[in-house]
PDB file of C-alpha atoms in Angstrom:
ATOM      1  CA  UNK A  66     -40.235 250.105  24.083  1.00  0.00           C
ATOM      2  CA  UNK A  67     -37.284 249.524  26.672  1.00  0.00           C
ATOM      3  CA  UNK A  68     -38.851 246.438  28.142  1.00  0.00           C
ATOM      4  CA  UNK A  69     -39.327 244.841  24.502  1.00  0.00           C
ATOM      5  CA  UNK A  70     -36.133 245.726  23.249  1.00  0.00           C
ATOM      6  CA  UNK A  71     -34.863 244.315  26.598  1.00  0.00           C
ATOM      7  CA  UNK A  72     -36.446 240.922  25.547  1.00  0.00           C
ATOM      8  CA  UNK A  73     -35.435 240.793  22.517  1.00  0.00           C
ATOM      9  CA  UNK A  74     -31.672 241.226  23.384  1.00  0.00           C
ATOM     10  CA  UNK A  75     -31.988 238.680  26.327  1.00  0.00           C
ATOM     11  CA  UNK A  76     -33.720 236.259  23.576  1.00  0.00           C
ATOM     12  CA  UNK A  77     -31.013 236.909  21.127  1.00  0.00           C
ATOM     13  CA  UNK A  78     -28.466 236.601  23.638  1.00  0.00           C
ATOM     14  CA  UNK A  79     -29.752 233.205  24.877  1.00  0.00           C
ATOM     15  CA  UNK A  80     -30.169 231.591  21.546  1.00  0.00           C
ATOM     16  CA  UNK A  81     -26.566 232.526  20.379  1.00  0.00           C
ATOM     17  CA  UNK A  82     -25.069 230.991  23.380  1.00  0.00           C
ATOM     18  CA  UNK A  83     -26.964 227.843  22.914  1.00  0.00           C
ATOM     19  CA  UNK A  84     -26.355 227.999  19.047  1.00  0.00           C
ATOM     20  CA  UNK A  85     -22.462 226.634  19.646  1.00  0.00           C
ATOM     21  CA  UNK A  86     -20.278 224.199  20.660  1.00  0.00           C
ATOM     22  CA  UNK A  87     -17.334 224.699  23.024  1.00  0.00           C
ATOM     23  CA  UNK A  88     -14.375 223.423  24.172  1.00  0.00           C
ATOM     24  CA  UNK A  89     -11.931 223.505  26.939  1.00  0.00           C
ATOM     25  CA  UNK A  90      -9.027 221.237  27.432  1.00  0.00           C
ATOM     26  CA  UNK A  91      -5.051 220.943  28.275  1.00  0.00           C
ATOM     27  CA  UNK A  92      -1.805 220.596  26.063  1.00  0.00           C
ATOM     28  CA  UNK A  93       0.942 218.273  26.844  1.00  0.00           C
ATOM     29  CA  UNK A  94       4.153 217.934  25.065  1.00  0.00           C
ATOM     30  CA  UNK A  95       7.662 219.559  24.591  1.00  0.00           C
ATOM     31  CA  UNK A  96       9.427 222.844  23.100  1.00  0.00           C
ATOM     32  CA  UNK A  97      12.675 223.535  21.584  1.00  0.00           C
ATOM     33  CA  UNK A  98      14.334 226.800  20.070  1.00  0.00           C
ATOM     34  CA  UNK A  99      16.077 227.600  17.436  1.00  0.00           C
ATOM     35  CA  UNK A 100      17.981 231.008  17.312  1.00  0.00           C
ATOM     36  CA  UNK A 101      21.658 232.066  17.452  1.00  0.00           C
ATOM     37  CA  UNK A 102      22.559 229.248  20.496  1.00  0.00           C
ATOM     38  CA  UNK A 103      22.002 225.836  20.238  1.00  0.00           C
ATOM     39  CA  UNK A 104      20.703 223.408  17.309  1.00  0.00           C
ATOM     40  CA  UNK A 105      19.088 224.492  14.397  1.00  0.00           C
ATOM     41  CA  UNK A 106      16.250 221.642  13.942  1.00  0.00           C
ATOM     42  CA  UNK A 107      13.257 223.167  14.051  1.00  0.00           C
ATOM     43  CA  UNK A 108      10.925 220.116  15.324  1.00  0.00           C
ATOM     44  CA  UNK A 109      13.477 218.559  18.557  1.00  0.00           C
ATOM     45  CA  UNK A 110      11.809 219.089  21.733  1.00  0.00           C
ATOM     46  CA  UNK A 111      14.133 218.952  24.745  1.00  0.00           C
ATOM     47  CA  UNK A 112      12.101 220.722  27.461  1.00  0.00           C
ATOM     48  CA  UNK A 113       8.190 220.105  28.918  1.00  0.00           C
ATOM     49  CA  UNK A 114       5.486 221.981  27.927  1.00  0.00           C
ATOM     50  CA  UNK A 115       1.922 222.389  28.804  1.00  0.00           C
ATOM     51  CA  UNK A 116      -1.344 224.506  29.032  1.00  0.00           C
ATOM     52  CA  UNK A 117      -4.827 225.137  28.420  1.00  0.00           C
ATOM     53  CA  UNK A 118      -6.787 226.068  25.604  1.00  0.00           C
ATOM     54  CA  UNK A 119     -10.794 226.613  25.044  1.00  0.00           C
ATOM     55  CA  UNK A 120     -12.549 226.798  21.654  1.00  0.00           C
ATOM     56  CA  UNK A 121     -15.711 228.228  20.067  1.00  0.00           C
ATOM     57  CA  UNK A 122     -16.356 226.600  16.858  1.00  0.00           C
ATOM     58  CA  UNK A 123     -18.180 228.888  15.039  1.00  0.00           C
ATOM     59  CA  UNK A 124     -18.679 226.351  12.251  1.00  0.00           C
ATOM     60  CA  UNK A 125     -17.945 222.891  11.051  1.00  0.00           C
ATOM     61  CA  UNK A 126     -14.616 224.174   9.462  1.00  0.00           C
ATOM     62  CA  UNK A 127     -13.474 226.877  11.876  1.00  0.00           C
ATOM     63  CA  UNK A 128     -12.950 227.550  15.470  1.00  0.00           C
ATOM     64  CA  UNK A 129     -12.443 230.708  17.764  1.00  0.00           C
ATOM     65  CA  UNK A 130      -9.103 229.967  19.930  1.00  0.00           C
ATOM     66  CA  UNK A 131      -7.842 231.003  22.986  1.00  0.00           C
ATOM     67  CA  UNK A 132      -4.650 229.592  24.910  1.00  0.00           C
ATOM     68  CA  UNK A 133      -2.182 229.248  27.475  1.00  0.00           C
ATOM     69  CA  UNK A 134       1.101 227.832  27.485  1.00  0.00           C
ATOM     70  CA  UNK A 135       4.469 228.022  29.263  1.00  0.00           C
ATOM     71  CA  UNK A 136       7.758 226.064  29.089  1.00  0.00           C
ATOM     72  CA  UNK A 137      11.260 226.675  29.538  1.00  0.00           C
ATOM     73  CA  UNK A 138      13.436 226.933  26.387  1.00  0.00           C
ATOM     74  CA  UNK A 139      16.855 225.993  26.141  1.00  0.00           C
ATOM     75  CA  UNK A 140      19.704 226.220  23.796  1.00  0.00           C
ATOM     76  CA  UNK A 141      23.152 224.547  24.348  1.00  0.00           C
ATOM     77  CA  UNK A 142      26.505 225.316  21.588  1.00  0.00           C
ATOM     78  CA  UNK A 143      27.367 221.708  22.241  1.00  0.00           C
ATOM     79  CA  UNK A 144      24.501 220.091  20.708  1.00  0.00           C
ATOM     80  CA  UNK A 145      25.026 221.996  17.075  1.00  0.00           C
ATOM     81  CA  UNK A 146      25.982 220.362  14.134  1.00  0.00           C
ATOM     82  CA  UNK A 147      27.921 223.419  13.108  1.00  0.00           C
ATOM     83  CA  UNK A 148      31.599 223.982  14.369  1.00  0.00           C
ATOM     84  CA  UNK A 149      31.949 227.036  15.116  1.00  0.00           C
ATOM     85  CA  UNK A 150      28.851 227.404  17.566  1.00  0.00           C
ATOM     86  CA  UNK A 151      30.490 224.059  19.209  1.00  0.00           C
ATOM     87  CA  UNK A 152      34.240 225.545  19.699  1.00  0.00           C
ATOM     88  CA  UNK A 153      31.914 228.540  20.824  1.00  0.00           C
ATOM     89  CA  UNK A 154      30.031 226.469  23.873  1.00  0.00           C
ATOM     90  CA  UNK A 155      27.238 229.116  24.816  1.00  0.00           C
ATOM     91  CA  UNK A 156      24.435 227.779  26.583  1.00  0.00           C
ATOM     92  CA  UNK A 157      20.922 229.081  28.059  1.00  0.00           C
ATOM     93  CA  UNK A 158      17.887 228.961  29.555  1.00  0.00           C
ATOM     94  CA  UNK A 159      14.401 230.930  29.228  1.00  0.00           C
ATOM     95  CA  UNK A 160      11.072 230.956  30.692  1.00  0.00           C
ATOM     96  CA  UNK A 161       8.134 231.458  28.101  1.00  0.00           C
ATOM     97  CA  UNK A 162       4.552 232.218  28.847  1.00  0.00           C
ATOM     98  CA  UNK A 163       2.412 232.476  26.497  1.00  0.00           C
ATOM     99  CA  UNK A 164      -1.339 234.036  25.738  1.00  0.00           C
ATOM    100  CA  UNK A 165      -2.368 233.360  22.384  1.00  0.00           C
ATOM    101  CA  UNK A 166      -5.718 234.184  20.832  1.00  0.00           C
ATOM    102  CA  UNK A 167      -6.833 233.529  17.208  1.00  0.00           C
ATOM    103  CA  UNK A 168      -8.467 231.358  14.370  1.00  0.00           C
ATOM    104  CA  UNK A 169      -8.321 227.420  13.641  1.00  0.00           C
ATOM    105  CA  UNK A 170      -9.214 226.072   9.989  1.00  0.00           C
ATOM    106  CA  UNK A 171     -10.514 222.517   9.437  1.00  0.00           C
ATOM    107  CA  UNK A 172      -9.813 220.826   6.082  1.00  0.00           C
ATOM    108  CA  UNK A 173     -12.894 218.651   6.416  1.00  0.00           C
ATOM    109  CA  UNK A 174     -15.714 218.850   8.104  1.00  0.00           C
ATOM    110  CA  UNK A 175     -15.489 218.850  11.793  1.00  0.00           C
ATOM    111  CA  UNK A 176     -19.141 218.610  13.158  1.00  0.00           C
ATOM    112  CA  UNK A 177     -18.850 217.148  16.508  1.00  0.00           C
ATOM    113  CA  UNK A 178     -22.805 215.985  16.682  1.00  0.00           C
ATOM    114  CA  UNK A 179     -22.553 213.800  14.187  1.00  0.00           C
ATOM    115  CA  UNK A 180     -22.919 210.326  16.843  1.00  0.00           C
ATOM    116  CA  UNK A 181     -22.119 207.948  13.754  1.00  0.00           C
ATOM    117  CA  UNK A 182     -19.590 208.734  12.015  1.00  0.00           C
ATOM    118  CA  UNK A 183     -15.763 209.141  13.922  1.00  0.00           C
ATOM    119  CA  UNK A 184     -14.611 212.146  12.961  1.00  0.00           C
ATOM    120  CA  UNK A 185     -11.047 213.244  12.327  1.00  0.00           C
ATOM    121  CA  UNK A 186      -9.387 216.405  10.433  1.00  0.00           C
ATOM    122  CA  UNK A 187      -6.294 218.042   9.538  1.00  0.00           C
ATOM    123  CA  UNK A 188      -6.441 221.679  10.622  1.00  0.00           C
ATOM    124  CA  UNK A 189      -4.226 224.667  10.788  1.00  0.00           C
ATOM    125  CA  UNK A 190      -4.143 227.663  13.362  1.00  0.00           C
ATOM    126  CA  UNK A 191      -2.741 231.492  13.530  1.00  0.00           C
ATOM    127  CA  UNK A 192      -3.451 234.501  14.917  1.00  0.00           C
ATOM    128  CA  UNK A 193      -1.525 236.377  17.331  1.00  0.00           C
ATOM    129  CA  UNK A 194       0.664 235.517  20.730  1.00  0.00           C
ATOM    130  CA  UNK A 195       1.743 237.702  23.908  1.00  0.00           C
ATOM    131  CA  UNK A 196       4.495 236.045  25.662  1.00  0.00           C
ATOM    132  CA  UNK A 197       6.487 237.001  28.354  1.00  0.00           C
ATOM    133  CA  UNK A 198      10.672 236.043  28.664  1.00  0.00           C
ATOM    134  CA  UNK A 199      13.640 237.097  30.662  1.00  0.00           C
ATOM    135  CA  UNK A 200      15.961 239.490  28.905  1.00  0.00           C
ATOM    136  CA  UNK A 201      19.763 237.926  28.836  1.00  0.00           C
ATOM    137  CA  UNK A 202      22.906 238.727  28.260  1.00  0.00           C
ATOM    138  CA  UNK A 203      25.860 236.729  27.828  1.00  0.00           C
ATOM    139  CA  UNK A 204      29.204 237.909  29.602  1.00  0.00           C
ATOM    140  CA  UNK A 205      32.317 235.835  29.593  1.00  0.00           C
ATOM    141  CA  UNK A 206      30.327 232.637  28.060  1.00  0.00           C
ATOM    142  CA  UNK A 207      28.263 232.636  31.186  1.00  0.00           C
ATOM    143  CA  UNK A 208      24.527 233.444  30.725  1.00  0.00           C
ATOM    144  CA  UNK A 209      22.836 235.857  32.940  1.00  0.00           C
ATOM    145  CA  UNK A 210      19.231 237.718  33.476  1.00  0.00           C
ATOM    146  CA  UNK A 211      18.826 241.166  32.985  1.00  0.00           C
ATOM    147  CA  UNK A 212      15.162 242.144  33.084  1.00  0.00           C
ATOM    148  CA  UNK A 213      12.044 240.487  32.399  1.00  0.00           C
ATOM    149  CA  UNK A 214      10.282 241.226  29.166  1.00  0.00           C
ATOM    150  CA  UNK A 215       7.351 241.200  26.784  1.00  0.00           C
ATOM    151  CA  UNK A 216       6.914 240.766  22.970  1.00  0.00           C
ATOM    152  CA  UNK A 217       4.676 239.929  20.267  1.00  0.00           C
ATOM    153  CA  UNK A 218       5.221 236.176  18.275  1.00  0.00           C
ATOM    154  CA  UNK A 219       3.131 234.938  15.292  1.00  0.00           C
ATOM    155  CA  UNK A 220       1.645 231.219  15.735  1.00  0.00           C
ATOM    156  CA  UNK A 221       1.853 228.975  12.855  1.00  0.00           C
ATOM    157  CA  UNK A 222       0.402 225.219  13.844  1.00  0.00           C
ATOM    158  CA  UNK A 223      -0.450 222.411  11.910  1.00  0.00           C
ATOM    159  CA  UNK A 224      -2.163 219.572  13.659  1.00  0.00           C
ATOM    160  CA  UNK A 225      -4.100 216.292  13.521  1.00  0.00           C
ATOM    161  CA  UNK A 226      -7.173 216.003  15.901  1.00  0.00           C
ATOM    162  CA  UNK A 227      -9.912 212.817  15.861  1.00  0.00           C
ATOM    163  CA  UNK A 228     -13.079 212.708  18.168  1.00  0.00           C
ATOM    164  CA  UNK A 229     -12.421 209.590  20.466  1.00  0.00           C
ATOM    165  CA  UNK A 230     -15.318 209.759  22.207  1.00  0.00           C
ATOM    166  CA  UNK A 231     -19.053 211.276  22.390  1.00  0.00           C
ATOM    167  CA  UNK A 232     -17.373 214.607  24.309  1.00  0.00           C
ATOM    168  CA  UNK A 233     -13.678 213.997  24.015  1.00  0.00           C
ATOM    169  CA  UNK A 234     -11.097 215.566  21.019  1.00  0.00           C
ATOM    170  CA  UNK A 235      -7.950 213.620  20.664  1.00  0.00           C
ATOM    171  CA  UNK A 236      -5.501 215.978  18.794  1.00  0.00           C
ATOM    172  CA  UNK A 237      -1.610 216.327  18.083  1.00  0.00           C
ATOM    173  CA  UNK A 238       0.081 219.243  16.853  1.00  0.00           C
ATOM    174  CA  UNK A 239       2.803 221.028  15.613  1.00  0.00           C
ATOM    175  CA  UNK A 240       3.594 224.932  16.384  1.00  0.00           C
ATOM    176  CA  UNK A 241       6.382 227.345  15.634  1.00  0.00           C
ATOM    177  CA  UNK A 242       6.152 230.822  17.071  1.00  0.00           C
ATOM    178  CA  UNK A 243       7.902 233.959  14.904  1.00  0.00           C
ATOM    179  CA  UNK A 244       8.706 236.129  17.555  1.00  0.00           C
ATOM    180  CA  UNK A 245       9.576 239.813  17.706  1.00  0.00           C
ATOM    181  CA  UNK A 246      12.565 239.683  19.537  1.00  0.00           C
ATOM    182  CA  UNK A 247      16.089 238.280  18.784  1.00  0.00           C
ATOM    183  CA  UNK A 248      17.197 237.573  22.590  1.00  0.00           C
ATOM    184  CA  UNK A 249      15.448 234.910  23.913  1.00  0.00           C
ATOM    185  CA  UNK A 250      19.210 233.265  24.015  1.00  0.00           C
ATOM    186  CA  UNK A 251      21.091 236.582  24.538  1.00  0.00           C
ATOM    187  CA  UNK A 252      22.721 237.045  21.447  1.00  0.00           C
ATOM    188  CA  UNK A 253      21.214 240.440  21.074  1.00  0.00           C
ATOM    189  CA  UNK A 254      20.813 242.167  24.253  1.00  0.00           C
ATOM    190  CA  UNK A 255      18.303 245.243  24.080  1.00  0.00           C
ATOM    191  CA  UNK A 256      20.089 247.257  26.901  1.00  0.00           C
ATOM    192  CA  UNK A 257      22.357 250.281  25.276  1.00  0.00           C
ATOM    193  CA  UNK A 258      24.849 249.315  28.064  1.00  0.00           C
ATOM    194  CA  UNK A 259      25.309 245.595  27.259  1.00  0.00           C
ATOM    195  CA  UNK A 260      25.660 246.227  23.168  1.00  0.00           C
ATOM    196  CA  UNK A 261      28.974 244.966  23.082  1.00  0.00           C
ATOM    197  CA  UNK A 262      27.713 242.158  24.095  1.00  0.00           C
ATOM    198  CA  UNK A 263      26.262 240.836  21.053  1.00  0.00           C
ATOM    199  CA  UNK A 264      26.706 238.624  18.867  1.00  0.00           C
ATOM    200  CA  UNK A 265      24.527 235.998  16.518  1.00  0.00           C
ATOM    201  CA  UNK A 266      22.630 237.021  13.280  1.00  0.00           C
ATOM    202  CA  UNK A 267      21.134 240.318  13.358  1.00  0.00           C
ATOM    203  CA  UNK A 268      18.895 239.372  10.564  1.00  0.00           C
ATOM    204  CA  UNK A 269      16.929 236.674  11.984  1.00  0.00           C
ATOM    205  CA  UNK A 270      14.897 236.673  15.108  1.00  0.00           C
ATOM    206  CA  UNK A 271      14.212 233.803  17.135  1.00  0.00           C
ATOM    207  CA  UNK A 272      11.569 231.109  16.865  1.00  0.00           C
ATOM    208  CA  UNK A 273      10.380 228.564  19.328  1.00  0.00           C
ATOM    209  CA  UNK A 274       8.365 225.287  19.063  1.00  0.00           C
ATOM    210  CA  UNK A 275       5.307 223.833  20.677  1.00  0.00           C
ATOM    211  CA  UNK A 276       4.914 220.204  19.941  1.00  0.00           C
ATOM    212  CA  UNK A 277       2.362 217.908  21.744  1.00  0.00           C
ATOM    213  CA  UNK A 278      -0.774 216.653  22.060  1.00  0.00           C
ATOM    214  CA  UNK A 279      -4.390 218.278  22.949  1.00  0.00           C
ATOM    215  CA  UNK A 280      -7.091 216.560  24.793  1.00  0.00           C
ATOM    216  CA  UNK A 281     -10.669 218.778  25.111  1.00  0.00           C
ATOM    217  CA  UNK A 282     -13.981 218.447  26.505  1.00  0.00           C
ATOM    218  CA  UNK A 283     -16.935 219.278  24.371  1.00  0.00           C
ATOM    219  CA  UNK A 284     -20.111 220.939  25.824  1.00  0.00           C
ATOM    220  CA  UNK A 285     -22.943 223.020  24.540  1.00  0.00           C
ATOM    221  CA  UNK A 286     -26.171 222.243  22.388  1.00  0.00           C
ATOM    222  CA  UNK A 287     -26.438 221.242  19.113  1.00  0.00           C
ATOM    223  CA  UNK A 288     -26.285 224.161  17.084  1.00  0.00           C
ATOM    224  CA  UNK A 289     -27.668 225.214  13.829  1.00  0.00           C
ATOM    225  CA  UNK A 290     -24.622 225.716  11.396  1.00  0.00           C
ATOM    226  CA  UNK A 291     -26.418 228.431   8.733  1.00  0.00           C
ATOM    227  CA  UNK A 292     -24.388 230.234   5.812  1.00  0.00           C
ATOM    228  CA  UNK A 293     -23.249 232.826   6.621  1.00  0.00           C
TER     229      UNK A 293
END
């Protein structure tokens, strides 16, 4: 009973691994914040970013996704349309890594053994990030580093990818991050000590931006796409 139960897993197992379609690939492109320092234009990258990503696409319209990216974000008073954070002059700089694991939605079709036709879609992508930052504080308008720190963030990405080749995925997107934190700049230090200290909108917690372009490598046997 072992030894055929024992098959049958190893059978099972080996058919759903050859029953997909994978990908693995890099991001290139830019970030920019937007919090209590610096502009407030959501989509104006002013620092590098990059990392790698690999997807399982469980279907036609939707993908398992699993990344990493890192890039420095950076917010400076003097670049604000508004006055007052101008007169105010703050200015920083943060170090972001991120893990980020979740789902991607096709609008169309996305069926990447389909040799005649060049395929392209609009999709969309959420799920949930793990990023690591430096706590900072600001004393006497100069910015420093307290401790280093962890938090939660909530990916929402809208992109435009195209198959330019047989195994290659062409794609540019758009991604804002809703973090759990409101000190990425140091407006709102989390040390009791440094409470004076802060400053900003206590309402709102910071968001940062992911724009650039994907380039993956598809690998793995036709598969069968059944209803589920």
């Amino acid at each position: 009973m072992r030894k055929i139960f024992f098959l049958f897993f190893c059978l099972l197992t080996n058919n759903f691994l050859n029953a997909q379609i994978h990908e693995i690939g890099v991001f290139l492109g830019g970030s920019n914040f937007v919090g209590d320092v610096g502009k407030t234009s959501y989509i104006s990258p002013n620092e590098p970013a990059f990392g790698i990503l690999y997807k399982w696409n469980k279907s036609p319209r939707h993908s398992y996704r699993i990344s990493y990216m890192q890039s420095t974000v950076s917010g400076n008073d003097k670049d604000s349309d508004e006055p007052a954070r101008s007169l105010r002059g703050y200015s920083f700089e943060n170090n972001i890594k991120e893990f980020s694991i979740g789902m991607e939605f096709n609008f169309f079709d996305f069926n990447l053994h389909e040799e005649l036709k060049r395929k392209f879609t609009p999709y969309v992508y959420s799920g949930i990030n793990y990023f690591i930052y430096n706590e900072l504080y600001v004393l006497n308008g100069e910015t420093k580093k307290d401790y280093q720190e962890s938090e939660i963030a909530i990916p929402i990405t809208l992109g435009l990818k195209s198959k330019i080749t047989s195994s290659l995925v062409l794609g540019f997107e758009v991604g804002a991050r809703y973090t759990f934190t409101d000190n990425i700049d140091g407006s709102q230090p989390k040390n009791k000590n440094l409470e004076p200290l802060k400053f900003g909108n206590v309402n709102s917690n910071d968001w940062y931006v992911f724009s650039g372009f994907t380039l993956t490598y598809t690998f793995g046997n036709k598969p069968c796409y059944c209803a589920d």
